Amino acid sequence: MNKKITRALISVFYKDGLEAIVHELAKQHVEFVSTGGTEEFIKKLGYPVTPVEQLTGYPSIFGGRVKTLHPAVFGGILFRRDEAGDLRQTEEFKIAPIDLVIVDLYPFEETVAKGGSEDEIIEKIDIGGIALIRGAAKNFNDVLIVSSREQYGEVLNIIKVKNGSPDLADRKRFAGLAFDVTSHYDGAIFNYFNQEQGIPSFKSSFQKGKTLRYGENPHQKGVFYGDLDKLFDQFNGKELSYNNLVDVDAAVNLVKEFEGDTAFVIIKHTNACGVAIGSSVKEAYLKAFQADTISAFGGVLASNQKIDLMAAEEINKLFFEILIAPDYDLDALNLLKSKKNRIILKQKQALTSTKQFKSLLNGVIEQDQDLHTDSEEDLKTVTKRAPSPSEVNALLFASKICKHTKSNTIILAVDGQLLSSGVGQTSRVDALKQAIEKAKSFGFDLKNSVMASDAFFPFPDCVEISHEQGISAVIQPGGSIKDQDSIGFCDQNNMAMVFTGFRHFKH
């Protein structure tokens, strides 16, 4: 059922995009009620407006904390137009209907993100606005609620096309959008307070969602919740799929470990099949590709430096799904875009999340992100021979890759180049054997290479096998009751071993 808008309450923090709506409502002879800055905005457009204070008989009080909380306002929104009792009370108390409410909320999240003081943040907890939104949304049978500037375009079109008379479907849709806004807002406030309180309650809200072609497999539905446009510019290719997104996340998180170096990573099913540091992007790519020229086919590639033409000419020879970089030279970009299905992404900002969560059993499991990167300060030499400076560099390089590889994992590397990895094995010995076999299959000599393990060695078998291959140094967390067995073997065979004290399981 269409219902004509006769009176609108408008009170917004952000005025951009509002002018066209005000003009259109005025054409429809809608009466305006407003407060503060919005009232002045409407007056400057040349239209009469009734101040809320005139309805309520009260000025804005307590520093603006109380303006609209009054029966003359909420009664006009909430009374049921088809209820005789409600209609009698509107006459008794002289309450006029409000058919349209356009309200947004104080910028609480933005104030937190900018590092506002506690007083500033608390003052951005909206009271009247959120009550108006909830009230108007509850009474969607009679009232249209516009709760965000992102809805302005849609509501303007409805007002124009339907002559200022939205139908029930319109009103119900906007009510749903309104409760999305209020629930997200309350969740953000709770999470701010819960930084100190530690209340065991999980709340996470993402207001933007994008339906994917399918989930992990074609028979599964998939949706991404988040704002990819804020993170990336996409220059080419089809829409990102579920599996693409999972691999992009892995690639971006791994390549950011090498800040200060020119690094290149190649990802396949979230694990690195190539990682290298070079003096140029071209060199880093070629070294990364060398580690596994088979798995790189159809992979997800990432660089932490601008892609120039020399690098693009080499990368262009490979069939790959996605390339991610902070920027591209124009000639390089044009070359890479020559194949229409390639996805080319420019990363505009770093990932900032410090938590991660996933559904599990009948709930959600949450943890801190593993943000610890092993450094030279973490290394504790536990063998008679200390690693050389070159070995230390190689060990730390391997450890960074190990942290981002599925457990159980073993990484074999030299300074600045992944040689091979054993990933996702139920036995650490199997992971090592897989890594050795793979390195040999691509022609690498493991003599004087290093080994990284995501967790401790329960037995000395891994160091024994690695010694047979000529591996000279090992990095691992330590912590096994049989650590000394591995240390003793290393000492007998002039191998260096360091403990970090940090395990890096990844499941």
Coordinates of C-alpha atoms in Angstrom, one line a residue, residues 282-496:
K282 CA 62.2 -9.0 -12.1
E283 CA 65.0 -10.8 -10.2
A284 CA 62.7 -11.5 -7.2
Y285 CA 60.1 -12.9 -9.5
L286 CA 62.5 -15.1 -11.4
K287 CA 64.0 -16.5 -8.1
A288 CA 60.5 -17.1 -6.7
F289 CA 59.3 -18.8 -9.9
Q290 CA 62.4 -21.1 -9.9
A291 CA 61.3 -22.8 -6.6
D292 CA 58.3 -24.5 -8.3
T293 CA 57.7 -23.8 -12.0
I294 CA 54.8 -26.2 -12.1
S295 CA 52.7 -25.1 -9.1
A296 CA 53.1 -21.4 -10.2
F297 CA 50.8 -22.2 -13.1
G298 CA 47.4 -20.6 -12.2
G299 CA 48.8 -19.1 -9.0
V300 CA 48.3 -15.9 -7.2
L301 CA 51.3 -13.5 -7.4
A302 CA 52.2 -10.6 -5.2
S303 CA 55.0 -8.0 -5.0
N304 CA 55.6 -5.4 -2.4
Q305 CA 57.1 -3.0 -5.0
K306 CA 55.8 -1.3 -8.2
I307 CA 55.8 -3.6 -11.2
D308 CA 57.9 -2.2 -14.0
L309 CA 58.0 -3.3 -17.7
M310 CA 61.1 -5.5 -17.2
A311 CA 59.3 -7.5 -14.5
A312 CA 56.0 -7.5 -16.4
E313 CA 57.7 -9.0 -19.5
E314 CA 58.8 -12.0 -17.4
I315 CA 55.5 -12.3 -15.5
N316 CA 53.5 -12.1 -18.7
K317 CA 55.0 -15.4 -19.9
L318 CA 53.2 -17.3 -17.0
F319 CA 49.6 -18.2 -16.9
F320 CA 48.4 -16.8 -13.5
E321 CA 45.1 -15.9 -11.9
I322 CA 45.9 -12.8 -10.0
L323 CA 48.7 -10.3 -9.6
I324 CA 48.8 -7.9 -6.6
A325 CA 51.2 -4.9 -6.2
P326 CA 51.2 -1.5 -4.7
D327 CA 51.5 0.1 -8.2
Y328 CA 52.3 -0.5 -11.8
D329 CA 54.1 1.4 -14.5
L330 CA 51.7 2.2 -17.3
D331 CA 53.5 0.2 -19.9
A332 CA 53.7 -2.8 -17.5
L333 CA 50.0 -2.5 -16.8
N334 CA 49.0 -2.4 -20.4
L335 CA 51.1 -5.5 -21.1
L336 CA 49.7 -7.4 -18.2
K337 CA 46.1 -6.5 -19.2
S338 CA 46.6 -8.1 -22.6
K339 CA 44.9 -11.3 -21.3
K340 CA 41.4 -10.3 -20.4
N341 CA 40.8 -12.8 -17.6
R342 CA 43.8 -11.9 -15.5
I343 CA 42.9 -10.2 -12.3
I344 CA 45.3 -7.2 -11.7
L345 CA 45.0 -5.6 -8.3
K346 CA 46.6 -2.5 -6.9
Q347 CA 46.7 -2.7 -3.1
K348 CA 45.9 0.7 -1.7
Q349 CA 46.4 0.1 2.0
A350 CA 47.9 -2.4 4.4
L351 CA 45.8 -4.9 6.3
T352 CA 45.2 -3.7 9.9
S353 CA 43.2 -6.4 11.5
T354 CA 44.6 -7.8 14.8
K355 CA 42.0 -10.5 15.3
Q356 CA 40.8 -13.5 13.2
F357 CA 37.8 -15.7 13.6
K358 CA 35.8 -18.5 11.9
S359 CA 32.7 -20.6 12.5
L360 CA 33.4 -23.7 14.4
L361 CA 31.0 -26.4 15.7
N362 CA 27.9 -24.5 16.9
G363 CA 29.7 -21.2 17.5
V364 CA 32.7 -19.0 16.5
I365 CA 36.3 -19.2 17.5
E366 CA 38.4 -16.1 17.7
Q367 CA 42.0 -15.4 18.4
D368 CA 44.7 -12.7 18.0
Q369 CA 46.4 -12.8 14.6
D370 CA 49.9 -14.2 14.6
L371 CA 51.6 -10.9 14.3
H372 CA 54.9 -11.9 15.7
T373 CA 57.7 -12.1 13.1
D374 CA 60.8 -13.8 14.4
S375 CA 63.7 -11.4 14.5
E376 CA 67.4 -11.7 15.3
E377 CA 66.6 -10.6 18.9
D378 CA 64.5 -13.7 19.3
L379 CA 67.2 -16.1 18.3
K380 CA 68.8 -18.2 21.0
T381 CA 71.8 -20.2 19.8
V382 CA 71.6 -23.6 21.5
T383 CA 74.4 -25.4 19.7
K384 CA 78.2 -25.1 20.0
R385 CA 78.3 -23.5 16.5
A386 CA 76.5 -20.2 16.1
P387 CA 75.0 -19.6 12.7
S388 CA 77.0 -17.3 10.3
P389 CA 75.5 -13.9 9.4
S390 CA 74.4 -15.4 6.0
E391 CA 72.8 -18.3 7.8
V392 CA 71.0 -16.0 10.2
N393 CA 69.5 -14.1 7.3
A394 CA 68.4 -17.3 5.6
L395 CA 66.9 -18.6 8.9
L396 CA 64.9 -15.5 9.4
F397 CA 63.8 -15.5 5.8
A398 CA 62.7 -19.2 6.1
S399 CA 60.9 -18.5 9.4
K400 CA 58.7 -15.8 7.8
I401 CA 57.5 -18.2 5.1
C402 CA 57.1 -21.0 7.7
K403 CA 54.7 -18.8 9.7
H404 CA 52.4 -18.5 6.7
T405 CA 52.4 -22.1 5.6
K406 CA 50.0 -24.8 6.7
S407 CA 51.1 -27.1 9.5
N408 CA 53.0 -29.4 9.8
T409 CA 55.5 -27.6 7.7
I410 CA 59.2 -27.5 6.9
I411 CA 60.8 -24.8 4.9
L412 CA 64.1 -25.2 3.1
A413 CA 65.8 -22.0 1.9
V414 CA 68.9 -20.0 1.3
D415 CA 69.3 -16.3 2.0
G416 CA 66.6 -14.6 0.0
Q417 CA 65.1 -17.6 -1.8
L418 CA 62.7 -20.4 -0.9
L419 CA 64.0 -23.7 -2.2
S420 CA 61.0 -25.9 -1.2
S421 CA 58.4 -26.6 1.4
G422 CA 56.7 -29.5 2.9
V423 CA 53.2 -28.4 3.8
G424 CA 50.1 -29.7 5.7
Q425 CA 51.6 -33.0 6.6
T426 CA 50.5 -35.1 9.6
S427 CA 54.1 -35.9 10.4
R428 CA 57.0 -33.4 10.5
V429 CA 59.3 -36.0 9.1
D430 CA 56.9 -36.4 6.1
A431 CA 56.9 -32.6 5.7
L432 CA 60.7 -32.7 5.6
K433 CA 60.9 -35.6 3.1
Q434 CA 58.3 -33.8 0.9
A435 CA 60.4 -30.7 0.9
I436 CA 63.7 -32.5 0.1
E437 CA 62.1 -34.5 -2.8
K438 CA 60.6 -31.3 -4.2
A439 CA 63.8 -29.3 -4.0
K440 CA 65.7 -32.0 -5.8
S441 CA 63.0 -32.3 -8.5
F442 CA 63.6 -28.7 -9.4
G443 CA 67.4 -29.1 -9.4
F444 CA 68.4 -27.5 -6.1
D445 CA 71.4 -28.5 -4.2
L446 CA 70.6 -28.4 -0.5
K447 CA 74.2 -28.2 0.7
N448 CA 74.5 -25.2 3.1
S449 CA 70.8 -24.4 2.9
V450 CA 68.8 -23.9 6.1
M451 CA 65.6 -25.5 7.5
A452 CA 62.7 -23.9 9.4
S453 CA 60.1 -25.7 11.3
D454 CA 56.8 -24.2 12.6
A455 CA 57.0 -26.3 15.8
F456 CA 59.6 -28.2 17.9
F457 CA 61.1 -31.5 16.9
P458 CA 59.9 -34.2 19.3
F459 CA 62.7 -36.5 18.1
P460 CA 66.1 -35.9 16.4
D461 CA 65.0 -37.6 13.2
C462 CA 64.5 -34.3 11.3
V463 CA 67.9 -32.9 12.0
E464 CA 69.4 -36.3 11.2
I465 CA 67.7 -36.4 7.8
S466 CA 68.5 -32.7 7.1
H467 CA 72.2 -33.4 7.8
E468 CA 72.3 -36.1 5.2
Q469 CA 71.2 -33.5 2.7
G470 CA 73.9 -31.0 3.6
I471 CA 71.6 -28.6 5.5
S472 CA 73.8 -26.5 7.8
A473 CA 71.5 -24.6 10.1
V474 CA 68.0 -25.0 11.7
I475 CA 65.5 -22.6 13.2
Q476 CA 62.6 -23.9 15.4
P477 CA 60.7 -22.7 18.5
G478 CA 62.2 -25.3 20.9
G479 CA 60.2 -26.6 23.8
S480 CA 60.4 -30.4 23.4
I481 CA 61.3 -32.6 26.3
K482 CA 63.8 -34.1 23.9
D483 CA 65.3 -30.9 22.6
Q484 CA 68.7 -32.0 23.8
D485 CA 68.7 -35.0 21.5
S486 CA 68.4 -32.7 18.5
I487 CA 70.9 -30.3 19.9
G488 CA 73.4 -33.1 20.6
F489 CA 73.2 -34.4 17.0
C490 CA 73.8 -30.9 15.6
D491 CA 76.8 -30.4 17.9
Q492 CA 78.3 -33.8 16.7
N493 CA 77.9 -32.8 13.1
N494 CA 78.8 -29.1 13.2
M495 CA 75.3 -27.9 12.5
A496 CA 73.9 -24.6 14.0

